[in-house]
Coordinates of C-alpha atoms in Angstrom, one line a residue:
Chain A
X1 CA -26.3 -16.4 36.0
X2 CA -29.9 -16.9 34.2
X3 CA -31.0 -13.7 33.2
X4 CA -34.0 -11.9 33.9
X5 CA -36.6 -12.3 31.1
X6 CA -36.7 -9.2 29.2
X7 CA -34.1 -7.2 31.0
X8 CA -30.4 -6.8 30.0
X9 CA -28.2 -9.1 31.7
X10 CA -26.3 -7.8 34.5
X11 CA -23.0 -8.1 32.0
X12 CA -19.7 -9.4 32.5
X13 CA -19.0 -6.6 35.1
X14 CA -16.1 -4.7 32.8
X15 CA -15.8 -2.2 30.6
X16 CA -13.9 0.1 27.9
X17 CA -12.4 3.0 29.6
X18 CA -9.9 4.4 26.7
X19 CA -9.8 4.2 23.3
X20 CA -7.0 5.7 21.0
X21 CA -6.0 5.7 17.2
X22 CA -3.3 6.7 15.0
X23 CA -3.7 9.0 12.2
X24 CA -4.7 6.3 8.8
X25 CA -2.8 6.7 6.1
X26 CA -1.2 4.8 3.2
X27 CA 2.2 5.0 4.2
X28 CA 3.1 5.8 8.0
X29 CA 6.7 6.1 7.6
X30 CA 6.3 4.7 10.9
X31 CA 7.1 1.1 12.5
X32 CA 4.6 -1.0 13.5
X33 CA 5.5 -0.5 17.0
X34 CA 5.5 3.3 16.9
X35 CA 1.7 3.1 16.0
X36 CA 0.8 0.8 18.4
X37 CA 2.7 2.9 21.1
X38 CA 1.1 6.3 19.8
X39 CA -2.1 4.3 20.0
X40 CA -2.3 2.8 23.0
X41 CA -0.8 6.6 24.4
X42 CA -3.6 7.8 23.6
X43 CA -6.1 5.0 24.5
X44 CA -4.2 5.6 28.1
X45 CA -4.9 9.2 28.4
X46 CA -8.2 9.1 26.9
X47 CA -9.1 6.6 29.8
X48 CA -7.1 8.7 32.6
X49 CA -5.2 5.4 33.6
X50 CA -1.1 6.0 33.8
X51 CA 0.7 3.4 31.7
X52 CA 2.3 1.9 34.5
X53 CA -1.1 1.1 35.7
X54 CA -1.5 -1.8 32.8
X55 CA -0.9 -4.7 34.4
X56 CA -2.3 -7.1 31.2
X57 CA -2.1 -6.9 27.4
X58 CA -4.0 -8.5 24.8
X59 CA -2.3 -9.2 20.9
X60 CA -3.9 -10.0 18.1
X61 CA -2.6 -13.1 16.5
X62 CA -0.9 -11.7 13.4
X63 CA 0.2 -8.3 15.3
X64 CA 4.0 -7.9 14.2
X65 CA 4.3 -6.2 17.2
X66 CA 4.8 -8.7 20.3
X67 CA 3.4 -7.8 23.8
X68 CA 7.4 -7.9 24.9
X69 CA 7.8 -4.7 23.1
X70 CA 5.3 -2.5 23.9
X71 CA 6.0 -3.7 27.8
X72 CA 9.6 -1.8 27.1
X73 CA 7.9 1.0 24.7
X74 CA 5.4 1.8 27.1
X75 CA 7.9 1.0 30.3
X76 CA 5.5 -1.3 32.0
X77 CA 7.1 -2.3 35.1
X78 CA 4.6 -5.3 36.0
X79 CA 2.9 -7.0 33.7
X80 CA 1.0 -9.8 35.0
X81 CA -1.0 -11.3 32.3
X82 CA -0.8 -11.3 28.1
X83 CA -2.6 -13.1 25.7
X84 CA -2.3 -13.5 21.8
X85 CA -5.8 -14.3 20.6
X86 CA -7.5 -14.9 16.8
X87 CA -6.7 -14.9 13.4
X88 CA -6.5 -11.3 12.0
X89 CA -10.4 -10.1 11.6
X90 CA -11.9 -12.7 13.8
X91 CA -9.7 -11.9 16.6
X92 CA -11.0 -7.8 18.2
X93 CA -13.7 -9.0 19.9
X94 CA -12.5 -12.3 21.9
X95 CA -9.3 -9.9 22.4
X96 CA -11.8 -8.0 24.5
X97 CA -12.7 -10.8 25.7
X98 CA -9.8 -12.3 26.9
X99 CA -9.3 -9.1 28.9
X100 CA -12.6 -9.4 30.6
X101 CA -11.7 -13.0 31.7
X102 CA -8.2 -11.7 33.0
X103 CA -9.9 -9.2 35.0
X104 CA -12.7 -11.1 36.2
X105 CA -10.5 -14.1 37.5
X106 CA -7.9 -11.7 39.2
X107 CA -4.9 -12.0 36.8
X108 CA -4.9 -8.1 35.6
X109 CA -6.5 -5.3 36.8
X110 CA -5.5 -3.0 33.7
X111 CA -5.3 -4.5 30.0
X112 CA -5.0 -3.4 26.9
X113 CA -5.8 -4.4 23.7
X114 CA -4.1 -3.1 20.5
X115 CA -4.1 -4.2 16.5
X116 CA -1.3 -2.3 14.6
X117 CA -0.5 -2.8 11.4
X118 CA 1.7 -1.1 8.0
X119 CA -1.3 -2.8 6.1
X120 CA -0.4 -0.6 3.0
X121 CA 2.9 0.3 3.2
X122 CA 4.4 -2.5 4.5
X123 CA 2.6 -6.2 3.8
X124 CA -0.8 -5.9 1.9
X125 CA -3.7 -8.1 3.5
X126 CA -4.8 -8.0 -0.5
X127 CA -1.6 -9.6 -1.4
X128 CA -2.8 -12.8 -0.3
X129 CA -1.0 -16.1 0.0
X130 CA 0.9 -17.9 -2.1
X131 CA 3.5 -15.5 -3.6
X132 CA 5.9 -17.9 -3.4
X133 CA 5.9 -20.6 -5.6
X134 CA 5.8 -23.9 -3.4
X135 CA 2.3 -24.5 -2.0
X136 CA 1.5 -25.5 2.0
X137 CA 0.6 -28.8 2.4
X138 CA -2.6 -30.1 3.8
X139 CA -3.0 -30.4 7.3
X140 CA -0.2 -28.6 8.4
X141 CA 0.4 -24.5 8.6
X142 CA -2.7 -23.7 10.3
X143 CA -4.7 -26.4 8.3
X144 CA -4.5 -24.0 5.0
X145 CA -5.4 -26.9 2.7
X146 CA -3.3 -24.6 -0.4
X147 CA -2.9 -27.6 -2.7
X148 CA -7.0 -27.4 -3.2
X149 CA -6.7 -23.5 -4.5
X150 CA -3.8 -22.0 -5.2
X151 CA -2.6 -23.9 -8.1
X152 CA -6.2 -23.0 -9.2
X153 CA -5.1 -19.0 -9.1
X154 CA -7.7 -18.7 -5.9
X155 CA -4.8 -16.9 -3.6
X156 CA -6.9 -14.0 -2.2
X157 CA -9.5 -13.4 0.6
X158 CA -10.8 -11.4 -2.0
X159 CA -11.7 -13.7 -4.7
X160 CA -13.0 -16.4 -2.0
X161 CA -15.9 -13.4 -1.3
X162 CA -16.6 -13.1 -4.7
X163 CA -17.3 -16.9 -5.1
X164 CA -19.2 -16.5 -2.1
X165 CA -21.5 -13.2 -3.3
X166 CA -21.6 -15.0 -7.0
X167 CA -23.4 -17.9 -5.3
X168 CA -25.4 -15.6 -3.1
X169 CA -26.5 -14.0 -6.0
X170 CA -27.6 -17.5 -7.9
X171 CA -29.1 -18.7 -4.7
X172 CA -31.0 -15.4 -3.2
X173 CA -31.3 -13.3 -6.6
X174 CA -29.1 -10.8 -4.5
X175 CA -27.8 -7.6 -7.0
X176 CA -24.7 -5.6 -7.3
X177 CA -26.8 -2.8 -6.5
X178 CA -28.1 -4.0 -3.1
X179 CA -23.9 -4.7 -2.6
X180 CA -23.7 -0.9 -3.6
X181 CA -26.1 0.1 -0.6
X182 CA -23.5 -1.2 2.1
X183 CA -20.7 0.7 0.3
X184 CA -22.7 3.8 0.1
X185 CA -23.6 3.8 3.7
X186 CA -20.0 3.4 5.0
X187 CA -19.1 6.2 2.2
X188 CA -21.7 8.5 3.4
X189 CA -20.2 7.6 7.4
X190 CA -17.0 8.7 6.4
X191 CA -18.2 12.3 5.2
X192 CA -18.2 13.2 9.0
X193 CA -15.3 11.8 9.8
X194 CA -12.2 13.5 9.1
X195 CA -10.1 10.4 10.1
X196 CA -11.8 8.6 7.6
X197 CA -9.6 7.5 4.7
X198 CA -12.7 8.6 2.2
X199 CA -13.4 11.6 4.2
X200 CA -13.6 14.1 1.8
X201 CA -14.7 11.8 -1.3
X202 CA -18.6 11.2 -1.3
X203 CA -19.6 8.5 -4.0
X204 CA -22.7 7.7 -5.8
X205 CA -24.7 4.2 -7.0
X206 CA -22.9 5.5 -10.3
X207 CA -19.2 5.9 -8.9
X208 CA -20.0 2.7 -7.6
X209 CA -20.5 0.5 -10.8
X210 CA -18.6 2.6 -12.8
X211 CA -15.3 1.1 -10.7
X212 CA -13.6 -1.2 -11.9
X213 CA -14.5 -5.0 -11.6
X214 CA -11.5 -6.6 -9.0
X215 CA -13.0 -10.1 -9.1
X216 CA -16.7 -10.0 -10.4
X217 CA -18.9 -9.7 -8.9
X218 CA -17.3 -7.4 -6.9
X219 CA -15.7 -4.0 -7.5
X220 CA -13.3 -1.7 -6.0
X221 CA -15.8 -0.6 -4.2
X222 CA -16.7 -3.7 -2.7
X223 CA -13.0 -4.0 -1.3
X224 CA -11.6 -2.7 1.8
X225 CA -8.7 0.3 2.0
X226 CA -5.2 -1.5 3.1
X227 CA -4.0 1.3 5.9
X228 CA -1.3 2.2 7.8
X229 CA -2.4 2.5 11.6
X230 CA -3.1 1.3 14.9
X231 CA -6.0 1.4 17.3
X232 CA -5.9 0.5 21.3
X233 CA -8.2 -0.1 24.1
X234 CA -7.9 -0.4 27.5
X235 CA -10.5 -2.5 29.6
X236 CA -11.0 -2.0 33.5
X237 CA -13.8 -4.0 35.8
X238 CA -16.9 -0.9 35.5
X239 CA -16.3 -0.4 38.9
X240 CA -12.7 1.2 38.2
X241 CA -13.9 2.7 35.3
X242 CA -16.2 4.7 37.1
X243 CA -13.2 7.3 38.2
X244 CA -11.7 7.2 35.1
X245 CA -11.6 10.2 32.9
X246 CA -14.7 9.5 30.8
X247 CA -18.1 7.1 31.3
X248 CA -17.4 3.8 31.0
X249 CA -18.6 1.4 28.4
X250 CA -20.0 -1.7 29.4
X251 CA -19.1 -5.1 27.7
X252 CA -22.6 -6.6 28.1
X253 CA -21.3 -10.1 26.4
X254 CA -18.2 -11.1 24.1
X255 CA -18.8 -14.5 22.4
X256 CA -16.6 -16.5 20.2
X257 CA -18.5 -19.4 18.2
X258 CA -16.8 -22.4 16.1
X259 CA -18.3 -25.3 15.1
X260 CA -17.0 -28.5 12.9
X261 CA -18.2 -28.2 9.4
X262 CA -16.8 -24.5 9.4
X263 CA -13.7 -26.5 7.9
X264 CA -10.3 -25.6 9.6
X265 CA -7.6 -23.2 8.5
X266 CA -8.2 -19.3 8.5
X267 CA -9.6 -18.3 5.1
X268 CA -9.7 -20.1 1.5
X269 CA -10.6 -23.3 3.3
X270 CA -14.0 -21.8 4.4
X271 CA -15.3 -22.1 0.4
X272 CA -15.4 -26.1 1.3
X273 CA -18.1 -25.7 4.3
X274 CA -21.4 -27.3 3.5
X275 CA -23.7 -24.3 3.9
X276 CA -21.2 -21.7 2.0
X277 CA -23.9 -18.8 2.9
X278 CA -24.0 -18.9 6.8
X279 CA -20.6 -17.9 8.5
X280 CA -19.8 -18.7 12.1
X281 CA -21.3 -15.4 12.3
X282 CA -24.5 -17.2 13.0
X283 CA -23.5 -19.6 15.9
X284 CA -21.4 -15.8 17.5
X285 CA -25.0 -14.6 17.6
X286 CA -26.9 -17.4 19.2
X287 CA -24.1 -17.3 21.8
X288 CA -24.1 -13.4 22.6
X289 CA -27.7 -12.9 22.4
X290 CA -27.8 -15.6 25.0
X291 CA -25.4 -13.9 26.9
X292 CA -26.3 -10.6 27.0
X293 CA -30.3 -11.6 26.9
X294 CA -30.8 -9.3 24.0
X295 CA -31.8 -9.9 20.5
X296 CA -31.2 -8.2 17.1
X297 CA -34.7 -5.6 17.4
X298 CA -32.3 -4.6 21.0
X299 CA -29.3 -3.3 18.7
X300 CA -29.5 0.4 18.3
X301 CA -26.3 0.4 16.1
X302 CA -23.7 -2.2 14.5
X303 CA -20.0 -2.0 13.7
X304 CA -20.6 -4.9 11.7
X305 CA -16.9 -6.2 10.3
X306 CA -16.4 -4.9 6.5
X307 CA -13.6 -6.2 4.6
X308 CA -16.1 -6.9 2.0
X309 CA -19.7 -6.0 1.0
X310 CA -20.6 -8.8 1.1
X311 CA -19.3 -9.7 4.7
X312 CA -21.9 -7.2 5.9
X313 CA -24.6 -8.5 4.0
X314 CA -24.1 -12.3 5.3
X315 CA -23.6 -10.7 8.6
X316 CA -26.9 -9.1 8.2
X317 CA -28.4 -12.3 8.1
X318 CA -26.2 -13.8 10.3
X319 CA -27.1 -11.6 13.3
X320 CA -30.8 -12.1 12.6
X321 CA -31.7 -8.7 11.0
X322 CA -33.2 -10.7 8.1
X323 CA -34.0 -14.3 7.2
X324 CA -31.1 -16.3 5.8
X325 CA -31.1 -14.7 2.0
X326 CA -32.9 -11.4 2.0
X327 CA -29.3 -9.5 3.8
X328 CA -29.6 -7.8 -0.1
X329 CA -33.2 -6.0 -0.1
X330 CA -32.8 -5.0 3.7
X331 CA -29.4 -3.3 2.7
X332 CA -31.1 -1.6 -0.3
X333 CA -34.5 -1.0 2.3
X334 CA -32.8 2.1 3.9
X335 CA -32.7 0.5 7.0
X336 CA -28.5 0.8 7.4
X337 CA -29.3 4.5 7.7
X338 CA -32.1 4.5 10.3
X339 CA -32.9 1.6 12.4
X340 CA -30.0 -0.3 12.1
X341 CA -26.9 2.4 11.3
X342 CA -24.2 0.3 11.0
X343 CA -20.4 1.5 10.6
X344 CA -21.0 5.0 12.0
X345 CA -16.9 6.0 11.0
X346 CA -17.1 4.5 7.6
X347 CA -16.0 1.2 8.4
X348 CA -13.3 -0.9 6.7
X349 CA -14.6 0.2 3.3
X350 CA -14.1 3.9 4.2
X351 CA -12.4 4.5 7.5
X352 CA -9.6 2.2 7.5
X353 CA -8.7 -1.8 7.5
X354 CA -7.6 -2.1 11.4
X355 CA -8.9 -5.6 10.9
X356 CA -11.8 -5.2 13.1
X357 CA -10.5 -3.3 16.2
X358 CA -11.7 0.3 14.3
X359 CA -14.9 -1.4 14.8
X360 CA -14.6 -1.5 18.5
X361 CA -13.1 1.8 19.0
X362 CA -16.4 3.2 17.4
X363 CA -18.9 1.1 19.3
X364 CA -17.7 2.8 22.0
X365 CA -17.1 6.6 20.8
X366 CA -21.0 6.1 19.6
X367 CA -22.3 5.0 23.0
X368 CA -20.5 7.7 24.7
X369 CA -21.7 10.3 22.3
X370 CA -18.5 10.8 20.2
X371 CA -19.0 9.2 16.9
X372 CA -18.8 12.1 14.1
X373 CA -21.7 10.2 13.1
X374 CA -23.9 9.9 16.6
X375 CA -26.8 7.9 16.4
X376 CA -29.0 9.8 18.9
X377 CA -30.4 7.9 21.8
X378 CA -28.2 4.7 21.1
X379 CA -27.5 2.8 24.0
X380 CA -26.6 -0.6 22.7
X381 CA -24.2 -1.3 20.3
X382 CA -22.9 -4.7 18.3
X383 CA -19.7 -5.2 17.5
X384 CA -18.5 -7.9 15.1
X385 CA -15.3 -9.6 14.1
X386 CA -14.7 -11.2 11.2
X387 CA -15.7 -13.6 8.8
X388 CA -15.4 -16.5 7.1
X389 CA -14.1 -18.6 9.9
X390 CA -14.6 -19.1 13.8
X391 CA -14.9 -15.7 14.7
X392 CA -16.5 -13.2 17.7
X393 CA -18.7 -10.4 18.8
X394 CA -19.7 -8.6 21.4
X395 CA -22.4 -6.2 22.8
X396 CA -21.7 -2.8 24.2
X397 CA -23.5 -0.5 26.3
X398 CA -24.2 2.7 28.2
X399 CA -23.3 2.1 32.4
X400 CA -26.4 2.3 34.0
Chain B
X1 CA 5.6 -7.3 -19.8
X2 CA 7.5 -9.6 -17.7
X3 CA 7.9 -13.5 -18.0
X4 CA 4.8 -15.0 -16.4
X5 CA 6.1 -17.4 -14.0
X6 CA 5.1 -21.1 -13.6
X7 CA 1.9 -21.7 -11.6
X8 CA 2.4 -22.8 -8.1
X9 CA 2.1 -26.7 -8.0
X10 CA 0.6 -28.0 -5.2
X11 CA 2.0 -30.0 -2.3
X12 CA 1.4 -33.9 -3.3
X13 CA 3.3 -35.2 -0.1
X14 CA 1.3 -34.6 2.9
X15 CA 0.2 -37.6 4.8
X16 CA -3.5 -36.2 4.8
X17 CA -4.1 -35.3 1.4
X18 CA -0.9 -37.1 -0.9
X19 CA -3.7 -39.9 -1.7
X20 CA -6.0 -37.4 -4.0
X21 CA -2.9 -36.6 -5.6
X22 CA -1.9 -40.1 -6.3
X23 CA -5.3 -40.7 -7.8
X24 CA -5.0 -37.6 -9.8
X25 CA -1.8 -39.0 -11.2
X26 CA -3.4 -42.0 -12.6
X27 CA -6.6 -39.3 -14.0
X28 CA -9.2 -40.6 -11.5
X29 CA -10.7 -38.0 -9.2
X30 CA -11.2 -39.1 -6.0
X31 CA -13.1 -38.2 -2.2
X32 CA -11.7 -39.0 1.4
X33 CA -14.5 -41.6 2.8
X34 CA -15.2 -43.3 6.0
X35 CA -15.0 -47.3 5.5
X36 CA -16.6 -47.0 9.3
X37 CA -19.9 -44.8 8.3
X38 CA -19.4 -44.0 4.8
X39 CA -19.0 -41.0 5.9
X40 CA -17.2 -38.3 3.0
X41 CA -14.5 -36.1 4.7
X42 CA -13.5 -33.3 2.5
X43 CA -12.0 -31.2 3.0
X44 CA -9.4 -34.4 3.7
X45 CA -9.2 -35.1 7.9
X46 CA -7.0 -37.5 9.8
X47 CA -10.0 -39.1 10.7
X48 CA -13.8 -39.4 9.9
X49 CA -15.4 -36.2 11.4
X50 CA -19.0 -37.7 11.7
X51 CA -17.8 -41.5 13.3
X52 CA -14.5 -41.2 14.6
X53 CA -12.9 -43.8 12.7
X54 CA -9.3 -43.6 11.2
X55 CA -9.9 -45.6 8.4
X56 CA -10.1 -44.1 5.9
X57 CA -10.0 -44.3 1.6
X58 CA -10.2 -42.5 -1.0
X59 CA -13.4 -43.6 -3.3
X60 CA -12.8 -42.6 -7.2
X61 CA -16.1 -40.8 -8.4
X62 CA -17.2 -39.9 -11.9
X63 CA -15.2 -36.2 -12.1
X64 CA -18.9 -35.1 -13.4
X65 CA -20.2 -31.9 -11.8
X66 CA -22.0 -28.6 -11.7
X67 CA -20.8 -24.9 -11.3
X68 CA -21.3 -23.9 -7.8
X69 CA -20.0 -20.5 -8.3
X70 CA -17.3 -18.6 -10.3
X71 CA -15.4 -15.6 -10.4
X72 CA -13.6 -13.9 -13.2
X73 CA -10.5 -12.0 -11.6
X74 CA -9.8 -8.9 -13.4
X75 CA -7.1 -7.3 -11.1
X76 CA -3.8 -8.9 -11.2
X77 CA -2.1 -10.2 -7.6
X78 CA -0.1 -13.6 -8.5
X79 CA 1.8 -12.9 -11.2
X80 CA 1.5 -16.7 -12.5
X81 CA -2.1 -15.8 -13.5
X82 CA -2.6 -13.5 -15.9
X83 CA -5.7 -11.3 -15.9
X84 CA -8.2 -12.1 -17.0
X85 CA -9.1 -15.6 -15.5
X86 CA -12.3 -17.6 -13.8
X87 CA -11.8 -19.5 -11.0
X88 CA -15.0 -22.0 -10.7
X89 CA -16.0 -24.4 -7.8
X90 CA -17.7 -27.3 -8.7
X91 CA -19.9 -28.8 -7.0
X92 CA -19.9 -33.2 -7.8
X93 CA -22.1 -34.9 -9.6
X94 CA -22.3 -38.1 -6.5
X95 CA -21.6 -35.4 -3.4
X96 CA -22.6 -32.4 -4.2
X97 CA -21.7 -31.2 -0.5
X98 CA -18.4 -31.7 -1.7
X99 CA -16.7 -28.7 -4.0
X100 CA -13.5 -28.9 -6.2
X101 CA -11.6 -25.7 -7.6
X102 CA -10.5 -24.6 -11.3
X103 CA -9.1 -22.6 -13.3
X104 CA -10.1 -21.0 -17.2
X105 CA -7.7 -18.5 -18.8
X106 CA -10.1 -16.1 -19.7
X107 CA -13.8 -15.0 -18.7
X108 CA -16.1 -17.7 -20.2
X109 CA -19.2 -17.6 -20.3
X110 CA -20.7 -19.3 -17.2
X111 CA -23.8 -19.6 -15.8
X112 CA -24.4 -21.6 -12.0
X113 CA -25.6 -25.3 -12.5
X114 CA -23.8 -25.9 -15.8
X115 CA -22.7 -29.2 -16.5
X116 CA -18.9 -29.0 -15.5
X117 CA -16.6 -32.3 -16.1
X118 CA -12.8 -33.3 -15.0
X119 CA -9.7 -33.2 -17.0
X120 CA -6.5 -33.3 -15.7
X121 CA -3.4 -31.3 -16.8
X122 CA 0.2 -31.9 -16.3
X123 CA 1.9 -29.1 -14.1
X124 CA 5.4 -29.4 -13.7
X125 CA 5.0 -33.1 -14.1
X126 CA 2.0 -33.1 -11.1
X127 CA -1.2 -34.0 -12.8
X128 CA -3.8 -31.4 -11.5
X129 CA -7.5 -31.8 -11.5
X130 CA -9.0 -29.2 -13.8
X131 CA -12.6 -28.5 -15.0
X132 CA -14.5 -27.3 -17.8
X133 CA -17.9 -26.7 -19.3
X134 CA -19.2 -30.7 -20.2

């Protein structure tokens, strides 16, 4: 369908009708699968839709928990469709959109999405790879290519950002300080939210440099908080959303974007891409802006993906908010706080790592008026997944 | 303090990348090329990702560089690598499209652009590319 200049695009016709969370802590005490049940519970009766109305479910990639068990956790009695869909941080928003294509070709009427994960208790994302000592080969385990960094001591997502905002820095003359605006603003975010992991914990440009360095040029506060949680979301055509419990939220556009010269494999491969400084990210936005026949001024709020500082700041970028290098002054401009508020719950750096699907469950408490941090007026929200590699987005709005 | 344990070695046997650890072996550092287009494929590919072609060699270049970009890592994960240490990519000398990892003990002084150049050390009896300030 060609949109209308200048109007919204009719959308892909579904929506979310029920989000749901688990408390975020450090250590549940909890399975894996208890979280994801507890969340998607509650993602049920906050949509009004009786389990044995899902009909599809969606699984991230790396979820521990399969589809299979939370059909008998849940006691689904027909489940018609799943789908296990991107890597970790990349994967909430094509999840959403996988569910959108099951509903719109006929293969579910009900599906839900989940991401659940003991992400502090249990295996840390911040452990990284290569714990043990023989190294992946080349092409094969997901095209990991662990020969070219590990033996090198380069075994964390973390330290592959850090050579990524080092050369950002060199290239763009881009400051800790303007890194420190993006941690602030999720900080401040978390102050009304009690769920928040830094609720409670307010932080200054001082707290932030005076943390310790992890891998310069980045700081603990440049790092995500490893949790213990699980968020759900159930998606429904608009139409059947309509009688459910609370106002739909329309999914305006979901795209996915990978190109070759991104470089394969999932994380540490990515530092080997020709133009280091634009993610996927980039191509994501060409495709959803497309789709949705907005554009960045259009965005009234962003749940732009945070493992890392600097991930928002490329993202900034990225989805056109700023040329390509000046992601640093518009974070130290103000402009996170006022007309762009991104990460209205604090984000991964101060809500919780739910690798991306947090994100999604705020877009659409915001646009329904929820968010402990409303953004008054806001009626379309972006969502991002994550970064470095082939990743997604999508748009949200109000049903009107 | 515990025994630090032996740095991982990496994998010299895969059909796709065994060739730059061959090379590496006889202290010549080396880039996948097409012999189609000319064509440099790195990170290493089956095949040539502009042409096509699955002919493919590996072309020995100068192991002279520039640093890309470098972190020091102060907070300790692997416990072969003691804190602190600098990880470096270097960018090379003939492609500089084409990056290379290393590792200092320490946190030298570095500053983007400097001169960088190839040694190789022996690892468990794998010889491993390594740079360091020319």
């Amino acid at each position: 369908m060609t949109p209308v200049p200048g109007e919204r695009a009719s959308g892909t016709g579904c929506s979310i009708v029920g989000v749901g969370t688990t408390e975020y802590s450090r250590a549940s005490g909890r399975t894996a699968l208890a979280l994801a049940t507890e969340a998607s519970l509650r993602a049920l009766d906050d949509a009004g839709i009786k389990a044995a109305e899902v009909d599809g479910i969606v699984r991230c990639t790396d979820d521990v928990v399969l589809h299979n068990d939370l059909i008998e956790t849940l006691a689904l009695p027909n489940v018609e469709f799943w789908a296990h869909g991107g890597l970790g941080g990349t994967a909430p928003s094509a999840m959403i959109g996988y569910a959108v294509n099951a509903i719109r070709s006929g293969s579910a009427k009900v599906v839900l999405a989940y991401r659940s994960l003991n992400g502090r208790s249990g295996r840390r994302v911040g452990a990284g790879y290569g714990s043990q000592q023989a190294v992946v080969a080349g092409g094969e385990e997901g095209g990991r290519y662990d020969e070219y960094f590990l033996p090198y001591g380069l075994t964390t997502a973390g330290q592959m950002y850090a050579l990524i905002a080092q050369r950002h820095m060199t290239e763009f003359g881009t400051t800790r300080e303007q890194l420190g605006h993006i941690a602030m603003t999720c900080r401040r975010n978390a102050q009304s939210n009690p769920a928040a992991q830094m609720y409670g914990r307010p932080m200054t440009m001082d707290d932030y440099f005076n943390a310790r360095m992890i891998s310069s040029p980045l700081g603990l506060f440049d790092y995500s908080l490893e949790t213990d949680g699980a968020c759900a979301v159930v998606v429904t055509s608009t139409e059947q959303g309509r009688d459910s419990k609370t106002a739909p939220i329309a999914i305006a556009a979901v795209a996915q974007g990978g190109s070759a010269g991104v470089q394969a494999g999932r994380t540490l491969s990515s530092l080997m891409r020709k133009d280091l400084l634009t993610f996927p990210s980039h191509l994501v936005a060409e495709n959803l802006y497309r789709r949705a026949n907005l554009g960045p001024s259009d965005i009234d709020v962003a749940q732009l993906y945070d493992c890392f500082t600097i991930t928002v700041l490329v993202q900034l970028e990225d989805y056109g908010f700023c040329v390509k290098g000046e992601g640093g002054p518009f974070a130290a401009s103000g402009a996170l706080d006022t007309t762009l508020p991104i990460n209205t719950s604090g984000g991964h750096l101060s809500e919780a790592y739910m690798h991306g699907m947090n994100h999604v469950v705020e877009g659409v408490r915001q646009l329904r008026g929820e968010s402990t941090r409303p953004v008054p007026g806001a009626e379309v929200c972006l969502v991002s997944s994550g970064a470095p590699p082939a990743t997604s987005a999508m748009i949200l709005t109000v049903d009107r | 303090m515990a025994q630090t344990p032996p740095r991982p070695t990496p994998c010299t046997t895969d059909p796709d990348t065994a060739g730059f650890w061959a090379a590496a072996q006889q202290e010549q550092l080396v880039v996948l090329t097409c012999r189609q287009c000319r064509s440099v494929v790195h990170l290493p590919r089956p095949r040539c990702t502009q042409c096509g072609s699955e002919e493919m060699e590996w072309t020995v270049v100068s192991g002279r560089g520039h640093l890309y970009s470098h972190t020091v890592v102060y907070h300790q994960i692997h416990p072969a690598f003691p804190v602190p240490y600098t990880v470096v990519l270097v960018s090379l000398e003939e492609y500089p499209e084409v990056r290379y990892t290393g590792y200092l003990p320490g946190a030298p002084d570095l500053v983007a652009g400097v001169a960088m150049n190839v040694f190789f050390e022996s690892l468990d009896g794998v010889s491993l590319p390594n740079w360091r300030s020319a």
